[in-house]
């Protein structure tokens, strides 16, 4: 079982790759995709245990992180500076083949949490699209990650990453 890194999406005006490296993310290249509304997307190879929370604290901005397992499974989590959070699993069928306990990633709390998170940060989420993303199957988990960003209502989110 390998790890193919992940992606962070946050609303931050500064140098996101530099801040990610400072908060314990490894393998962050200098490329950042800029979305509308001040959101940025950056990829990483590995994240420390506390990296994501530290990033949100230091930016003072909401963020979504998806960590990938062999491009087969995505572990999604989101956080706001005031503690609104949720987590979900992408590509459940593949996760089952890795013997990941699906009961640790219930769908309905992930949908409810993602809606609360997105609404709290001023986005217009699509509940049914979120549910489809969290229950859907794709050849690569990165495809579901892109669909999730669109479903959350991130302005200018790419349709495929």
CSV table of C-alpha atoms in Angstrom, one decimal:
chain,number,residue,atom,x,y,z
A,1,UNK,CA,0.0,0.0,0.0
A,2,UNK,CA,1.5,3.3,-1.0
A,3,UNK,CA,0.6,7.0,-0.7
A,4,UNK,CA,0.3,9.3,-3.7
A,5,UNK,CA,0.0,12.5,-1.6
A,6,UNK,CA,-2.9,14.8,-1.7
A,7,UNK,CA,-4.3,18.2,-2.3
A,8,UNK,CA,-5.2,21.2,-0.1
A,9,UNK,CA,-7.7,23.9,-1.1
A,10,UNK,CA,-7.9,27.0,1.1
A,11,UNK,CA,-8.9,30.6,0.9
A,12,UNK,CA,-5.5,32.3,1.4
A,13,UNK,CA,-3.8,35.3,-0.2
A,14,UNK,CA,-0.2,34.4,0.7
A,15,UNK,CA,2.4,31.9,-0.6
A,16,UNK,CA,0.5,28.7,0.1
A,17,UNK,CA,3.3,26.3,-0.8
A,18,UNK,CA,5.7,28.1,1.5
A,19,UNK,CA,3.2,28.0,4.4
A,20,UNK,CA,2.4,24.3,3.7
A,21,UNK,CA,6.1,23.4,4.0
A,22,UNK,CA,6.3,25.5,7.2
A,23,UNK,CA,3.4,23.6,8.7
A,24,UNK,CA,4.9,20.1,8.0
A,25,UNK,CA,3.7,19.2,4.6
A,26,UNK,CA,6.4,17.5,2.5
A,27,UNK,CA,6.9,17.3,-1.3
A,28,UNK,CA,5.1,20.6,-1.9
A,29,UNK,CA,6.0,22.0,-5.3
A,30,UNK,CA,5.8,25.7,-6.0
A,31,UNK,CA,2.7,25.4,-8.3
A,32,UNK,CA,-0.6,26.7,-7.0
A,33,UNK,CA,-3.8,26.8,-8.9
A,34,UNK,CA,-5.7,30.0,-8.2
A,35,UNK,CA,-9.5,29.7,-8.1
A,36,UNK,CA,-12.1,32.5,-7.9
A,37,UNK,CA,-12.8,34.1,-4.5
A,38,UNK,CA,-9.2,33.9,-3.3
A,39,UNK,CA,-9.1,30.1,-3.1
A,40,UNK,CA,-5.9,28.3,-3.9
A,41,UNK,CA,-5.2,24.6,-4.6
A,42,UNK,CA,-1.8,23.0,-3.9
A,43,UNK,CA,-0.6,19.4,-4.0
A,44,UNK,CA,1.7,17.6,-1.5
A,45,UNK,CA,3.5,14.3,-1.2
A,46,UNK,CA,3.0,13.8,2.5
A,47,UNK,CA,1.5,15.6,5.5
A,48,UNK,CA,2.5,15.5,9.2
A,49,UNK,CA,-0.1,14.4,11.7
A,50,UNK,CA,-0.9,18.0,12.8
A,51,UNK,CA,-0.1,19.8,9.5
A,52,UNK,CA,-3.7,20.4,8.3
A,53,UNK,CA,-4.9,21.9,11.6
A,54,UNK,CA,-1.8,24.0,11.9
A,55,UNK,CA,-2.3,25.3,8.3
A,56,UNK,CA,-5.9,26.3,9.1
A,57,UNK,CA,-4.8,28.1,12.3
A,58,UNK,CA,-2.0,30.0,10.6
A,59,UNK,CA,-4.1,31.1,7.6
A,60,UNK,CA,-7.1,31.9,9.6
A,61,UNK,CA,-9.0,30.5,6.7
A,62,UNK,CA,-11.2,27.4,5.9
A,63,UNK,CA,-9.6,24.5,4.0
A,64,UNK,CA,-10.3,21.1,2.5
A,65,UNK,CA,-7.6,18.4,2.3
A,66,UNK,CA,-7.8,15.2,0.4
A,67,UNK,CA,-5.1,12.6,1.0
A,68,UNK,CA,-4.8,9.8,-1.6
A,69,UNK,CA,-4.0,6.2,-1.2
A,70,UNK,CA,-2.5,4.9,-4.4
A,71,UNK,CA,-4.9,7.2,-6.4
A,72,UNK,CA,-7.5,4.6,-5.4
A,73,UNK,CA,-9.0,6.1,-2.3
A,74,UNK,CA,-9.3,9.6,-1.0
A,75,UNK,CA,-9.6,10.7,2.6
A,76,UNK,CA,-11.3,14.1,2.7
A,77,UNK,CA,-11.4,16.4,5.6
A,78,UNK,CA,-12.3,20.0,6.0
A,79,UNK,CA,-11.9,22.6,8.8
A,80,UNK,CA,-12.7,26.2,9.6
A,81,UNK,CA,-10.7,28.3,12.0
A,82,UNK,CA,-13.6,28.2,14.4
A,83,UNK,CA,-13.7,24.4,14.4
A,84,UNK,CA,-16.4,23.4,12.0
A,85,UNK,CA,-15.1,20.2,10.5
A,86,UNK,CA,-16.1,17.0,8.7
A,87,UNK,CA,-14.5,14.0,7.1
A,88,UNK,CA,-15.4,11.6,4.4
A,89,UNK,CA,-14.1,8.8,2.2
A,90,UNK,CA,-13.9,8.9,-1.6
A,91,UNK,CA,-14.1,5.7,-3.7
A,92,UNK,CA,-15.7,3.5,-1.1
A,93,UNK,CA,-15.7,0.4,-3.3
A,94,UNK,CA,-11.9,0.6,-3.7
A,95,UNK,CA,-11.6,1.4,0.1
A,96,UNK,CA,-13.3,-1.8,0.8
A,97,UNK,CA,-10.7,-3.7,-1.3
A,98,UNK,CA,-8.0,-2.2,0.9
A,99,UNK,CA,-10.0,-3.4,4.0
A,100,UNK,CA,-10.6,0.2,5.2
A,101,UNK,CA,-13.4,0.0,7.7
A,102,UNK,CA,-16.2,1.8,5.9
A,103,UNK,CA,-18.2,2.2,9.2
A,104,UNK,CA,-15.5,4.7,10.3
A,105,UNK,CA,-16.7,6.9,7.4
A,106,UNK,CA,-20.5,7.1,7.5
A,107,UNK,CA,-22.0,8.9,4.6
A,108,UNK,CA,-24.8,10.9,6.1
A,109,UNK,CA,-22.7,12.6,8.8
A,110,UNK,CA,-20.2,13.5,6.0
A,111,UNK,CA,-22.9,15.0,3.9
A,112,UNK,CA,-24.3,17.0,6.8
A,113,UNK,CA,-20.9,18.1,7.9
A,114,UNK,CA,-19.9,19.2,4.4
A,115,UNK,CA,-23.0,21.2,4.0
A,116,UNK,CA,-22.5,22.9,7.3
A,117,UNK,CA,-18.9,23.6,6.5
A,118,UNK,CA,-19.6,24.9,3.0
A,119,UNK,CA,-22.4,27.1,4.2
A,120,UNK,CA,-20.4,28.5,7.1
A,121,UNK,CA,-17.6,29.6,4.7
A,122,UNK,CA,-20.0,31.3,2.3
A,123,UNK,CA,-20.3,28.7,-0.4
A,124,UNK,CA,-23.4,27.3,-2.1
A,125,UNK,CA,-23.0,23.5,-1.8
A,126,UNK,CA,-25.1,21.0,-3.8
A,127,UNK,CA,-26.3,18.3,-1.4
A,128,UNK,CA,-27.1,15.6,-4.0
A,129,UNK,CA,-23.7,16.2,-5.8
A,130,UNK,CA,-21.9,15.8,-2.5
A,131,UNK,CA,-23.7,12.6,-1.8
A,132,UNK,CA,-23.0,11.3,-5.3
A,133,UNK,CA,-19.3,12.1,-4.8
A,134,UNK,CA,-19.1,10.4,-1.4
A,135,UNK,CA,-20.8,7.3,-2.7
A,136,UNK,CA,-19.5,7.2,-6.2
A,137,UNK,CA,-16.8,5.2,-7.9
A,138,UNK,CA,-14.1,6.4,-10.2
A,139,UNK,CA,-10.9,5.0,-11.8
A,140,UNK,CA,-8.9,7.6,-9.9
A,141,UNK,CA,-9.8,9.1,-6.5
A,142,UNK,CA,-8.5,12.4,-7.8
A,143,UNK,CA,-11.5,12.5,-10.1
A,144,UNK,CA,-13.9,12.3,-7.1
A,145,UNK,CA,-11.8,15.0,-5.3
A,146,UNK,CA,-12.5,17.4,-8.2
A,147,UNK,CA,-16.1,16.5,-8.2
A,148,UNK,CA,-16.2,17.1,-4.4
A,149,UNK,CA,-14.7,20.6,-4.8
A,150,UNK,CA,-17.3,21.5,-7.4
A,151,UNK,CA,-20.1,20.0,-5.2
A,152,UNK,CA,-19.0,22.0,-2.2
A,153,UNK,CA,-19.5,25.1,-4.3
A,154,UNK,CA,-15.9,26.3,-4.6
A,155,UNK,CA,-15.8,29.1,-7.1
A,156,UNK,CA,-13.9,28.1,-10.3
A,157,UNK,CA,-13.1,24.6,-9.0
A,158,UNK,CA,-11.6,22.5,-11.8
A,159,UNK,CA,-13.9,19.8,-13.1
A,160,UNK,CA,-11.0,17.3,-13.3
A,161,UNK,CA,-7.7,17.3,-11.3
